[in-house]
């Protein structure tokens, strides 16, 4: 996530010094209660910084990506792929669908689609993973297509982003990038 800073680093850090917390205490009697609820002052400062970033950026991340299945057989196949091959935990389940926890967002799968979907406006979605190669092997062992084998890349951004990636197809033909930041 790219965060635009309006303040210089020194101004940003100065805002969260212990002296500033004491000043804030005089304005907000709840600061000590909040501080007592976290393990350390540093954690509290990080929480303040996160809240400031969220105020500056209304969008703070992807909540979920949605897939729709047209039949119950398709739904069970998709559910099996994400639960047993990629080993994502189920966050919640209801009559028309299921949500898997990806660790920093959700994957929502409905069983009530009424048409076959071709590749739409979403090119692919990427899952942050710990070990690209072992996950690719599990995908292959389950009979799913891996159309970009594991490889190291370096996105020439500033700063550069070295990563190991691979691409596979899921049970609905969705393209999934397996992405490990180095």
PDB file of C-alpha atoms in Angstrom:
ATOM      1  CA  UNK A   1       0.000   0.000   0.000  1.00  0.00           C
ATOM      2  CA  UNK A   2       1.391   3.416  -0.945  1.00  0.00           C
ATOM      3  CA  UNK A   3       0.818   6.126   1.639  1.00  0.00           C
ATOM      4  CA  UNK A   4       1.178   9.767   0.665  1.00  0.00           C
ATOM      5  CA  UNK A   5       2.567  11.767   3.542  1.00  0.00           C
ATOM      6  CA  UNK A   6       1.546  15.381   3.932  1.00  0.00           C
ATOM      7  CA  UNK A   7       4.114  15.918   6.697  1.00  0.00           C
ATOM      8  CA  UNK A   8       7.865  15.390   6.768  1.00  0.00           C
ATOM      9  CA  UNK A   9       9.048  12.281   8.593  1.00  0.00           C
ATOM     10  CA  UNK A  10      10.292  14.374  11.516  1.00  0.00           C
ATOM     11  CA  UNK A  11       6.906  16.087  11.907  1.00  0.00           C
ATOM     12  CA  UNK A  12       5.115  12.748  11.605  1.00  0.00           C
ATOM     13  CA  UNK A  13       7.245  11.079  14.301  1.00  0.00           C
ATOM     14  CA  UNK A  14       7.202  14.122  16.593  1.00  0.00           C
ATOM     15  CA  UNK A  15       3.417  13.931  16.675  1.00  0.00           C
ATOM     16  CA  UNK A  16       3.595  10.575  18.453  1.00  0.00           C
ATOM     17  CA  UNK A  17       6.221  11.260  21.101  1.00  0.00           C
ATOM     18  CA  UNK A  18       5.566  10.591  24.761  1.00  0.00           C
ATOM     19  CA  UNK A  19       5.366  14.349  25.341  1.00  0.00           C
ATOM     20  CA  UNK A  20       2.568  14.547  22.807  1.00  0.00           C
ATOM     21  CA  UNK A  21       0.726  11.689  24.521  1.00  0.00           C
ATOM     22  CA  UNK A  22       0.863  13.640  27.785  1.00  0.00           C
ATOM     23  CA  UNK A  23      -0.520  16.727  26.046  1.00  0.00           C
ATOM     24  CA  UNK A  24      -3.237  14.592  24.475  1.00  0.00           C
ATOM     25  CA  UNK A  25      -4.090  13.190  27.921  1.00  0.00           C
ATOM     26  CA  UNK A  26      -5.056  16.667  29.051  1.00  0.00           C
ATOM     27  CA  UNK A  27      -7.410  16.955  26.069  1.00  0.00           C
ATOM     28  CA  UNK A  28      -8.669  13.385  26.124  1.00  0.00           C
ATOM     29  CA  UNK A  29      -9.161  11.629  29.448  1.00  0.00           C
ATOM     30  CA  UNK A  30      -9.452   8.272  27.669  1.00  0.00           C
ATOM     31  CA  UNK A  31      -5.827   8.189  26.489  1.00  0.00           C
ATOM     32  CA  UNK A  32      -4.636   6.410  29.647  1.00  0.00           C
ATOM     33  CA  UNK A  33      -7.418   3.827  29.331  1.00  0.00           C
ATOM     34  CA  UNK A  34      -6.476   3.239  25.698  1.00  0.00           C
ATOM     35  CA  UNK A  35      -2.793   3.052  26.598  1.00  0.00           C
ATOM     36  CA  UNK A  36      -3.490   0.533  29.365  1.00  0.00           C
ATOM     37  CA  UNK A  37      -5.388  -1.680  26.923  1.00  0.00           C
ATOM     38  CA  UNK A  38      -2.315  -2.322  24.745  1.00  0.00           C
ATOM     39  CA  UNK A  39       0.864  -4.136  25.643  1.00  0.00           C
ATOM     40  CA  UNK A  40       3.175  -1.151  25.203  1.00  0.00           C
ATOM     41  CA  UNK A  41       3.326   2.516  24.362  1.00  0.00           C
ATOM     42  CA  UNK A  42       4.863   1.622  20.979  1.00  0.00           C
ATOM     43  CA  UNK A  43       1.843  -0.483  20.057  1.00  0.00           C
ATOM     44  CA  UNK A  44      -0.416   2.393  21.030  1.00  0.00           C
ATOM     45  CA  UNK A  45       1.605   4.773  18.866  1.00  0.00           C
ATOM     46  CA  UNK A  46       1.344   2.347  15.924  1.00  0.00           C
ATOM     47  CA  UNK A  47      -2.416   2.186  16.451  1.00  0.00           C
ATOM     48  CA  UNK A  48      -2.585   6.012  16.320  1.00  0.00           C
ATOM     49  CA  UNK A  49      -0.552   6.043  13.117  1.00  0.00           C
ATOM     50  CA  UNK A  50      -2.816   3.396  11.523  1.00  0.00           C
ATOM     51  CA  UNK A  51      -5.891   5.427  12.433  1.00  0.00           C
ATOM     52  CA  UNK A  52      -4.336   8.553  10.910  1.00  0.00           C
ATOM     53  CA  UNK A  53      -3.538   6.684   7.689  1.00  0.00           C
ATOM     54  CA  UNK A  54      -7.114   5.372   7.548  1.00  0.00           C
ATOM     55  CA  UNK A  55      -8.426   8.922   7.954  1.00  0.00           C
ATOM     56  CA  UNK A  56      -6.211  10.117   5.102  1.00  0.00           C
ATOM     57  CA  UNK A  57      -7.088   7.185   2.834  1.00  0.00           C
ATOM     58  CA  UNK A  58     -10.722   6.173   2.762  1.00  0.00           C
ATOM     59  CA  UNK A  59      -9.941   2.908   1.001  1.00  0.00           C
ATOM     60  CA  UNK A  60      -7.744   0.826   3.314  1.00  0.00           C
ATOM     61  CA  UNK A  61      -7.612  -2.489   1.445  1.00  0.00           C
ATOM     62  CA  UNK A  62      -9.598  -5.120  -0.395  1.00  0.00           C
ATOM     63  CA  UNK A  63     -12.401  -6.502   1.734  1.00  0.00           C
ATOM     64  CA  UNK A  64     -13.309  -9.404  -0.546  1.00  0.00           C
ATOM     65  CA  UNK A  65     -13.304 -10.794  -4.055  1.00  0.00           C
ATOM     66  CA  UNK A  66     -16.474 -12.561  -5.194  1.00  0.00           C
ATOM     67  CA  UNK A  67     -16.912 -15.612  -7.415  1.00  0.00           C
ATOM     68  CA  UNK A  68     -20.266 -17.074  -8.497  1.00  0.00           C
ATOM     69  CA  UNK A  69     -20.935 -20.716  -9.256  1.00  0.00           C
ATOM     70  CA  UNK A  70     -23.748 -21.805 -11.577  1.00  0.00           C
ATOM     71  CA  UNK A  71     -24.377 -25.268 -10.096  1.00  0.00           C
ATOM     72  CA  UNK A  72     -24.018 -26.941  -6.703  1.00  0.00           C
ATOM     73  CA  UNK A  73     -21.453 -29.348  -8.193  1.00  0.00           C
ATOM     74  CA  UNK A  74     -19.401 -26.380  -9.347  1.00  0.00           C
ATOM     75  CA  UNK A  75     -19.803 -24.754  -5.914  1.00  0.00           C
ATOM     76  CA  UNK A  76     -18.565 -27.900  -4.116  1.00  0.00           C
ATOM     77  CA  UNK A  77     -15.581 -28.144  -6.484  1.00  0.00           C
ATOM     78  CA  UNK A  78     -14.674 -24.481  -5.894  1.00  0.00           C
ATOM     79  CA  UNK A  79     -15.156 -24.833  -2.142  1.00  0.00           C
ATOM     80  CA  UNK A  80     -12.918 -27.910  -2.119  1.00  0.00           C
ATOM     81  CA  UNK A  81     -10.214 -26.096  -4.130  1.00  0.00           C
ATOM     82  CA  UNK A  82      -9.967 -23.181  -1.700  1.00  0.00           C
ATOM     83  CA  UNK A  83     -10.513 -25.187   1.500  1.00  0.00           C
ATOM     84  CA  UNK A  84      -8.415 -28.273   0.821  1.00  0.00           C
ATOM     85  CA  UNK A  85      -5.866 -27.413  -1.857  1.00  0.00           C
ATOM     86  CA  UNK A  86      -5.067 -23.807  -0.922  1.00  0.00           C
ATOM     87  CA  UNK A  87      -6.046 -24.520   2.717  1.00  0.00           C
ATOM     88  CA  UNK A  88      -7.895 -21.262   3.339  1.00  0.00           C
ATOM     89  CA  UNK A  89      -9.985 -21.287   6.523  1.00  0.00           C
ATOM     90  CA  UNK A  90     -13.720 -20.697   6.240  1.00  0.00           C
ATOM     91  CA  UNK A  91     -14.631 -17.397   7.879  1.00  0.00           C
ATOM     92  CA  UNK A  92     -18.410 -17.778   7.544  1.00  0.00           C
ATOM     93  CA  UNK A  93     -20.883 -19.912   5.659  1.00  0.00           C
ATOM     94  CA  UNK A  94     -24.568 -19.434   4.750  1.00  0.00           C
ATOM     95  CA  UNK A  95     -27.131 -21.086   2.477  1.00  0.00           C
ATOM     96  CA  UNK A  96     -26.067 -19.233  -0.674  1.00  0.00           C
ATOM     97  CA  UNK A  97     -22.336 -19.080  -0.109  1.00  0.00           C
ATOM     98  CA  UNK A  98     -19.123 -19.174   1.850  1.00  0.00           C
ATOM     99  CA  UNK A  99     -16.343 -16.720   2.728  1.00  0.00           C
ATOM    100  CA  UNK A 100     -12.729 -17.830   3.006  1.00  0.00           C
ATOM    101  CA  UNK A 101     -10.188 -15.866   5.032  1.00  0.00           C
ATOM    102  CA  UNK A 102      -7.076 -15.063   2.984  1.00  0.00           C
ATOM    103  CA  UNK A 103      -5.337 -13.418   5.916  1.00  0.00           C
ATOM    104  CA  UNK A 104      -5.816  -9.846   4.741  1.00  0.00           C
ATOM    105  CA  UNK A 105      -9.097 -10.028   2.886  1.00  0.00           C
ATOM    106  CA  UNK A 106     -11.930 -12.407   2.089  1.00  0.00           C
ATOM    107  CA  UNK A 107     -12.831 -14.595  -0.867  1.00  0.00           C
ATOM    108  CA  UNK A 108     -16.615 -14.861  -1.204  1.00  0.00           C
ATOM    109  CA  UNK A 109     -18.135 -17.694  -3.226  1.00  0.00           C
ATOM    110  CA  UNK A 110     -21.835 -17.857  -4.096  1.00  0.00           C
ATOM    111  CA  UNK A 111     -23.696 -20.943  -5.271  1.00  0.00           C
ATOM    112  CA  UNK A 112     -26.534 -19.037  -6.992  1.00  0.00           C
ATOM    113  CA  UNK A 113     -25.008 -17.820 -10.263  1.00  0.00           C
ATOM    114  CA  UNK A 114     -27.422 -17.952 -13.187  1.00  0.00           C
ATOM    115  CA  UNK A 115     -25.036 -17.852 -16.122  1.00  0.00           C
ATOM    116  CA  UNK A 116     -21.606 -18.993 -17.192  1.00  0.00           C
ATOM    117  CA  UNK A 117     -19.104 -16.210 -16.691  1.00  0.00           C
ATOM    118  CA  UNK A 118     -16.241 -15.680 -19.055  1.00  0.00           C
ATOM    119  CA  UNK A 119     -13.108 -13.857 -18.031  1.00  0.00           C
ATOM    120  CA  UNK A 120     -14.425 -10.446 -17.077  1.00  0.00           C
ATOM    121  CA  UNK A 121     -12.875  -7.154 -16.172  1.00  0.00           C
ATOM    122  CA  UNK A 122     -10.767  -8.652 -13.399  1.00  0.00           C
ATOM    123  CA  UNK A 123      -7.631 -10.042 -15.012  1.00  0.00           C
ATOM    124  CA  UNK A 124      -6.641 -12.051 -11.931  1.00  0.00           C
ATOM    125  CA  UNK A 125      -6.386 -11.759  -8.183  1.00  0.00           C
ATOM    126  CA  UNK A 126      -3.250 -12.374  -6.177  1.00  0.00           C
ATOM    127  CA  UNK A 127      -2.965 -14.270  -2.925  1.00  0.00           C
ATOM    128  CA  UNK A 128      -0.048 -13.411  -0.655  1.00  0.00           C
ATOM    129  CA  UNK A 129       1.611 -16.732   0.165  1.00  0.00           C
ATOM    130  CA  UNK A 130       4.591 -17.992   2.170  1.00  0.00           C
ATOM    131  CA  UNK A 131       5.833 -20.715  -0.228  1.00  0.00           C
ATOM    132  CA  UNK A 132       4.911 -20.430  -3.902  1.00  0.00           C
ATOM    133  CA  UNK A 133       6.594 -23.672  -4.962  1.00  0.00           C
ATOM    134  CA  UNK A 134       4.901 -25.985  -2.460  1.00  0.00           C
ATOM    135  CA  UNK A 135       1.490 -24.477  -3.204  1.00  0.00           C
ATOM    136  CA  UNK A 136       2.038 -24.877  -6.956  1.00  0.00           C
ATOM    137  CA  UNK A 137       2.829 -28.544  -6.395  1.00  0.00           C
ATOM    138  CA  UNK A 138      -0.416 -29.012  -4.443  1.00  0.00           C
ATOM    139  CA  UNK A 139      -2.380 -27.296  -7.236  1.00  0.00           C
ATOM    140  CA  UNK A 140      -0.755 -29.575  -9.857  1.00  0.00           C
ATOM    141  CA  UNK A 141      -1.286 -32.679  -7.740  1.00  0.00           C
ATOM    142  CA  UNK A 142      -4.998 -31.829  -7.577  1.00  0.00           C
ATOM    143  CA  UNK A 143      -5.134 -31.628 -11.399  1.00  0.00           C
ATOM    144  CA  UNK A 144      -5.445 -27.869 -11.815  1.00  0.00           C
ATOM    145  CA  UNK A 145      -3.571 -25.879 -14.433  1.00  0.00           C
ATOM    146  CA  UNK A 146      -0.461 -23.909 -13.555  1.00  0.00           C
ATOM    147  CA  UNK A 147       0.071 -21.621 -16.537  1.00  0.00           C
ATOM    148  CA  UNK A 148       3.015 -19.621 -15.172  1.00  0.00           C
ATOM    149  CA  UNK A 149       5.515 -21.758 -13.299  1.00  0.00           C
ATOM    150  CA  UNK A 150       7.152 -20.361 -10.145  1.00  0.00           C
ATOM    151  CA  UNK A 151       9.703 -17.689 -10.953  1.00  0.00           C
ATOM    152  CA  UNK A 152      11.528 -14.827  -9.316  1.00  0.00           C
ATOM    153  CA  UNK A 153      10.701 -11.338 -10.486  1.00  0.00           C
ATOM    154  CA  UNK A 154      11.601  -7.824  -9.498  1.00  0.00           C
ATOM    155  CA  UNK A 155       9.008  -5.133 -10.062  1.00  0.00           C
ATOM    156  CA  UNK A 156      11.034  -2.071 -11.073  1.00  0.00           C
ATOM    157  CA  UNK A 157       9.184   0.255  -8.730  1.00  0.00           C
ATOM    158  CA  UNK A 158      10.653   2.701  -6.269  1.00  0.00           C
ATOM    159  CA  UNK A 159      11.667   0.929  -4.108  1.00  0.00           C
ATOM    160  CA  UNK A 160      12.033  -2.242  -6.143  1.00  0.00           C
ATOM    161  CA  UNK A 161       9.794  -5.158  -5.177  1.00  0.00           C
ATOM    162  CA  UNK A 162      11.459  -8.570  -5.447  1.00  0.00           C
ATOM    163  CA  UNK A 163       8.985 -11.449  -5.388  1.00  0.00           C
ATOM    164  CA  UNK A 164       8.427 -15.068  -6.305  1.00  0.00           C
ATOM    165  CA  UNK A 165       5.241 -15.657  -8.288  1.00  0.00           C
ATOM    166  CA  UNK A 166       3.240 -18.281 -10.159  1.00  0.00           C
ATOM    167  CA  UNK A 167      -0.187 -18.339 -11.821  1.00  0.00           C
ATOM    168  CA  UNK A 168      -2.780 -21.083 -11.720  1.00  0.00           C
ATOM    169  CA  UNK A 169      -6.412 -21.551 -12.600  1.00  0.00           C
ATOM    170  CA  UNK A 170      -8.990 -22.221  -9.929  1.00  0.00           C
ATOM    171  CA  UNK A 171     -12.037 -24.450 -10.104  1.00  0.00           C
ATOM    172  CA  UNK A 172     -14.073 -21.867 -12.079  1.00  0.00           C
ATOM    173  CA  UNK A 173     -11.215 -21.056 -14.437  1.00  0.00           C
ATOM    174  CA  UNK A 174     -10.373 -17.925 -12.440  1.00  0.00           C
ATOM    175  CA  UNK A 175      -6.774 -16.826 -12.715  1.00  0.00           C
ATOM    176  CA  UNK A 176      -4.942 -16.733  -9.398  1.00  0.00           C
ATOM    177  CA  UNK A 177      -1.495 -15.280  -8.852  1.00  0.00           C
ATOM    178  CA  UNK A 178       0.443 -16.798  -5.975  1.00  0.00           C
ATOM    179  CA  UNK A 179       2.649 -13.935  -4.729  1.00  0.00           C
ATOM    180  CA  UNK A 180       5.471 -14.013  -2.192  1.00  0.00           C
ATOM    181  CA  UNK A 181       7.242 -10.737  -1.416  1.00  0.00           C
ATOM    182  CA  UNK A 182      10.933 -11.292  -0.692  1.00  0.00           C
TER     183      UNK A 182
END
